[in-house]
Amino acid sequence: ALLANGSFSVHAALLHEGRGAAPVNCALMNGETNTGVSTFLLANEIVAGNIPLQTEEVIGPKALLEDLYGRLMSSGSELALQTLDGLEAGSLSPVVQSEEQTRKPAPKLNSETGHLDWSQSAEDIHNLVRGLSPFPGAWTQWEQEQGPLKVKVYNTRVAEGGAPQGLVRVDGKQLFAGCGTGRLEILELQPAGKKRMRASDFINGLGGKTELIFA
């Protein structure tokens, strides 16, 4: 937004934390329980200006990126209007961002960000999936005799028990993957060349296979 004495912008994080290109993704990927939206006055350094207003948002344990992003868009729009009114009226006292304050960075994502490392804990892998669903999407390689097949993973749940890392077992209509610590239930996934599907539909197409290897 442009003002007579400068301009401000909106950032989907509680500055000073979450500076960078992917704050909503990283809040989920880092397992944060809350985040928010900040308005900031534009300065020479990116996302470094003084902060007129902030609002907090509880993330929720089941939130995926698409849900959280939508909520932050809504609260960010309202915050921008409040900031505009407050700055024009001279009723706001913007808070200075200090370089010495701890920041949790939110760097730009790339294609390798979503490659699941099954040696990590079930909680960490689950949070990575949440932070990338639906786009750009977490992914893994399904090791097959004819070669690896890329599989996107859209929704998971931390489950009890454990299994060797990368070993995926079919249990009825459920799909469980072993991690470095604990295991995940895979709820939604998408093999390359197929549509996004529930685990039960994926299992129906396995032709009776009960174990897979993901890497």
Coordinates of C-alpha atoms in Angstrom, one line a residue:
A1 CA 0.0 0.0 0.0
L2 CA 1.3 3.5 -0.9
L3 CA 1.1 6.4 1.5
A4 CA 2.1 10.0 1.2
N5 CA 5.1 9.4 3.4
G6 CA 6.1 5.9 2.2
S7 CA 4.6 2.5 1.8
F8 CA 3.9 -0.8 3.7
S9 CA 3.5 -4.4 2.8
V10 CA 2.0 -7.6 4.4
H11 CA 4.1 -10.6 5.5
A12 CA 2.6 -14.0 6.5
A13 CA 4.6 -14.4 9.7
L14 CA 5.1 -12.8 13.1
L15 CA 8.1 -10.7 12.3
H16 CA 10.9 -10.7 13.3
E17 CA 10.5 -14.4 12.8
G18 CA 9.7 -16.0 9.5
R19 CA 11.6 -13.6 7.2
G20 CA 12.0 -15.1 3.7
A21 CA 10.1 -16.3 0.7
A22 CA 8.2 -19.2 2.2
P23 CA 6.9 -18.2 5.7
V24 CA 3.7 -20.2 5.7
N25 CA 5.4 -23.4 4.4
C26 CA 8.2 -23.1 7.0
A27 CA 5.8 -22.5 9.9
L28 CA 4.3 -25.9 9.3
M29 CA 7.5 -27.6 8.3
N30 CA 9.1 -26.4 11.6
G31 CA 6.2 -27.8 13.6
E32 CA 5.1 -24.3 14.9
T33 CA 1.9 -24.2 16.9
N34 CA 1.1 -20.6 16.0
T35 CA 2.1 -18.0 13.4
G36 CA 0.4 -14.8 12.1
V37 CA 0.5 -11.8 9.8
S38 CA 2.6 -8.6 10.1
T39 CA 2.5 -5.4 8.2
F40 CA 5.8 -3.6 7.8
L41 CA 7.0 -0.3 6.4
L42 CA 9.2 -0.8 3.4
A43 CA 12.9 -0.2 3.9
N44 CA 16.1 -0.9 1.9
E45 CA 16.5 -4.4 3.3
I46 CA 13.8 -7.0 2.4
V47 CA 11.2 -7.4 5.1
A48 CA 13.2 -5.3 7.5
G49 CA 11.0 -2.2 8.1
N50 CA 9.2 -1.2 11.3
I51 CA 6.1 -3.1 12.2
P52 CA 2.8 -1.2 12.6
L53 CA 0.5 -4.1 13.4
Q54 CA 0.5 -7.9 13.9
T55 CA -2.1 -10.5 14.4
E56 CA -1.6 -14.1 15.6
E57 CA -3.1 -17.3 14.2
V58 CA -3.2 -20.7 15.8
I59 CA -2.1 -23.2 13.3
G60 CA -3.9 -26.3 14.6
P61 CA -2.5 -29.9 14.6
K62 CA -4.2 -31.0 11.4
A63 CA -3.7 -27.9 9.3
L64 CA -2.2 -28.3 5.9
L65 CA -0.7 -25.5 3.8
E66 CA -3.8 -24.8 1.8
D67 CA -5.9 -24.4 4.9
L68 CA -3.4 -22.2 6.8
Y69 CA -2.6 -20.1 3.7
G70 CA -6.3 -19.3 3.2
R71 CA -6.8 -18.2 6.8
L72 CA -3.7 -16.0 6.7
M73 CA -4.9 -14.4 3.5
S74 CA -8.1 -13.4 5.1
S75 CA -6.6 -12.1 8.3
G76 CA -3.9 -10.3 6.3
S77 CA -6.4 -8.4 4.2
E78 CA -8.1 -7.2 7.4
L79 CA -4.8 -6.2 8.9
A80 CA -3.8 -4.3 5.8
L81 CA -7.0 -2.2 6.1
Q82 CA -6.4 -1.5 9.8
T83 CA -2.8 -0.5 9.1
L84 CA -3.8 1.9 6.3
D85 CA -6.4 3.5 8.5
G86 CA -4.0 3.7 11.5
L87 CA -1.1 5.2 9.6
E88 CA -3.3 7.8 7.9
A89 CA -4.8 8.8 11.3
G90 CA -1.3 8.8 12.9
S91 CA -2.6 6.4 15.7
L92 CA 0.0 3.7 15.2
S93 CA 3.5 3.5 16.7
P94 CA 5.5 1.0 14.5
V95 CA 7.8 -1.4 16.4
V96 CA 11.5 -1.4 15.2
Q97 CA 12.8 -4.7 13.9
S98 CA 16.2 -5.4 15.6
E99 CA 18.9 -7.3 13.8
E100 CA 19.8 -8.9 17.2
Q101 CA 16.5 -10.6 17.7
T102 CA 16.2 -14.3 16.9
R103 CA 14.6 -15.1 13.6
K104 CA 13.4 -18.4 12.2
P105 CA 14.3 -18.1 8.5
A106 CA 11.8 -19.0 5.8
P107 CA 14.0 -19.6 2.7
K108 CA 12.8 -20.1 -0.8
L109 CA 11.8 -23.7 -1.6
N110 CA 13.2 -25.8 -4.3
S111 CA 12.5 -29.3 -5.8
E112 CA 14.7 -31.1 -3.3
T113 CA 13.0 -29.5 -0.3
G114 CA 10.1 -31.9 -0.5
H115 CA 12.2 -35.1 -1.0
L116 CA 11.3 -37.2 2.1
D117 CA 14.1 -38.5 4.2
W118 CA 12.8 -41.6 5.9
S119 CA 15.7 -41.6 8.4
Q120 CA 14.1 -38.6 10.0
S121 CA 11.4 -38.9 12.8
A122 CA 7.8 -39.5 11.9
E123 CA 6.9 -36.1 13.4
D124 CA 9.5 -34.2 11.2
I125 CA 8.4 -36.0 8.1
H126 CA 4.7 -35.3 8.9
N127 CA 5.4 -31.6 9.3
L128 CA 7.3 -31.5 6.0
V129 CA 4.3 -33.0 4.3
R130 CA 1.9 -30.6 5.9
G131 CA 4.1 -27.6 4.9
L132 CA 4.1 -28.6 1.2
S133 CA 0.6 -29.8 0.7
P134 CA -0.7 -29.4 -1.9
F135 CA 2.0 -27.4 -3.6
P136 CA 4.8 -28.0 -4.4
G137 CA 4.2 -31.3 -2.6
A138 CA 6.4 -33.7 -0.6
W139 CA 7.6 -36.7 -2.6
T140 CA 9.4 -40.0 -2.4
Q141 CA 10.7 -42.7 -4.7
W142 CA 8.8 -46.0 -4.9
E143 CA 11.5 -48.6 -5.6
Q144 CA 10.3 -51.1 -8.2
E145 CA 12.0 -53.7 -10.4
Q146 CA 11.4 -51.6 -13.5
G147 CA 12.9 -48.6 -11.8
P148 CA 11.9 -45.9 -9.2
L149 CA 8.6 -44.2 -9.5
K150 CA 8.0 -40.7 -8.0
V151 CA 5.2 -40.6 -5.5
K152 CA 3.8 -37.3 -4.0
V153 CA 2.6 -37.5 -0.4
Y154 CA -0.2 -35.1 0.5
N155 CA -1.5 -36.1 3.9
T156 CA -0.1 -38.2 6.8
R157 CA -0.7 -39.0 10.4
V158 CA 1.9 -39.9 13.1
A159 CA 1.0 -43.4 14.1
E160 CA 2.0 -45.6 17.0
G161 CA 4.7 -48.3 16.6
G162 CA 7.6 -48.5 14.3
A163 CA 9.1 -50.2 11.3
P164 CA 12.4 -50.2 9.3
Q165 CA 12.8 -46.8 7.6
G166 CA 11.3 -46.6 4.1
L167 CA 9.5 -49.9 4.5
V168 CA 5.8 -49.4 3.7
R169 CA 3.3 -52.0 4.9
V170 CA -0.3 -52.5 4.0
D171 CA -2.6 -53.1 6.9
G172 CA -6.1 -53.7 5.6
K173 CA -7.0 -50.4 3.9
Q174 CA -4.2 -48.5 5.7
L175 CA -0.7 -47.7 4.6
F176 CA 2.1 -47.3 7.2
A177 CA 5.7 -46.2 6.5
G178 CA 8.6 -46.8 8.8
C179 CA 10.7 -43.7 9.8
G180 CA 14.0 -43.2 11.6
T181 CA 11.9 -42.9 14.7
G182 CA 8.3 -44.0 14.8
R183 CA 6.1 -44.5 11.7
L184 CA 3.5 -42.6 9.6
E185 CA 0.2 -43.5 8.2
I186 CA 0.0 -42.2 4.7
L187 CA -3.5 -40.9 4.0
E188 CA -3.3 -39.3 0.6
L189 CA -0.7 -39.8 -2.2
Q190 CA -0.2 -39.6 -5.9
P191 CA 2.0 -41.9 -8.0
A192 CA 3.5 -40.3 -11.1
G193 CA 1.0 -40.5 -14.0
K194 CA -2.0 -41.0 -11.6
K195 CA -4.4 -38.7 -9.9
R196 CA -4.3 -37.8 -6.2
M197 CA -6.0 -40.6 -4.2
R198 CA -6.7 -41.9 -0.8
A199 CA -4.5 -44.7 0.6
S200 CA -7.3 -47.2 0.3
D201 CA -7.6 -46.5 -3.5
F202 CA -3.9 -46.9 -3.8
I203 CA -3.9 -50.2 -2.0
N204 CA -6.7 -51.5 -4.3
G205 CA -4.3 -51.0 -7.2
L206 CA -1.4 -52.9 -5.7
G207 CA -2.6 -56.3 -6.8
G208 CA -2.1 -57.9 -3.4
K209 CA 1.3 -56.5 -2.5
T210 CA 1.7 -56.0 1.2
E211 CA 5.2 -54.3 1.4
L212 CA 6.8 -51.5 -0.6
I213 CA 10.1 -49.6 -0.3
F214 CA 10.1 -45.8 -0.4
A215 CA 13.4 -44.0 -0.6

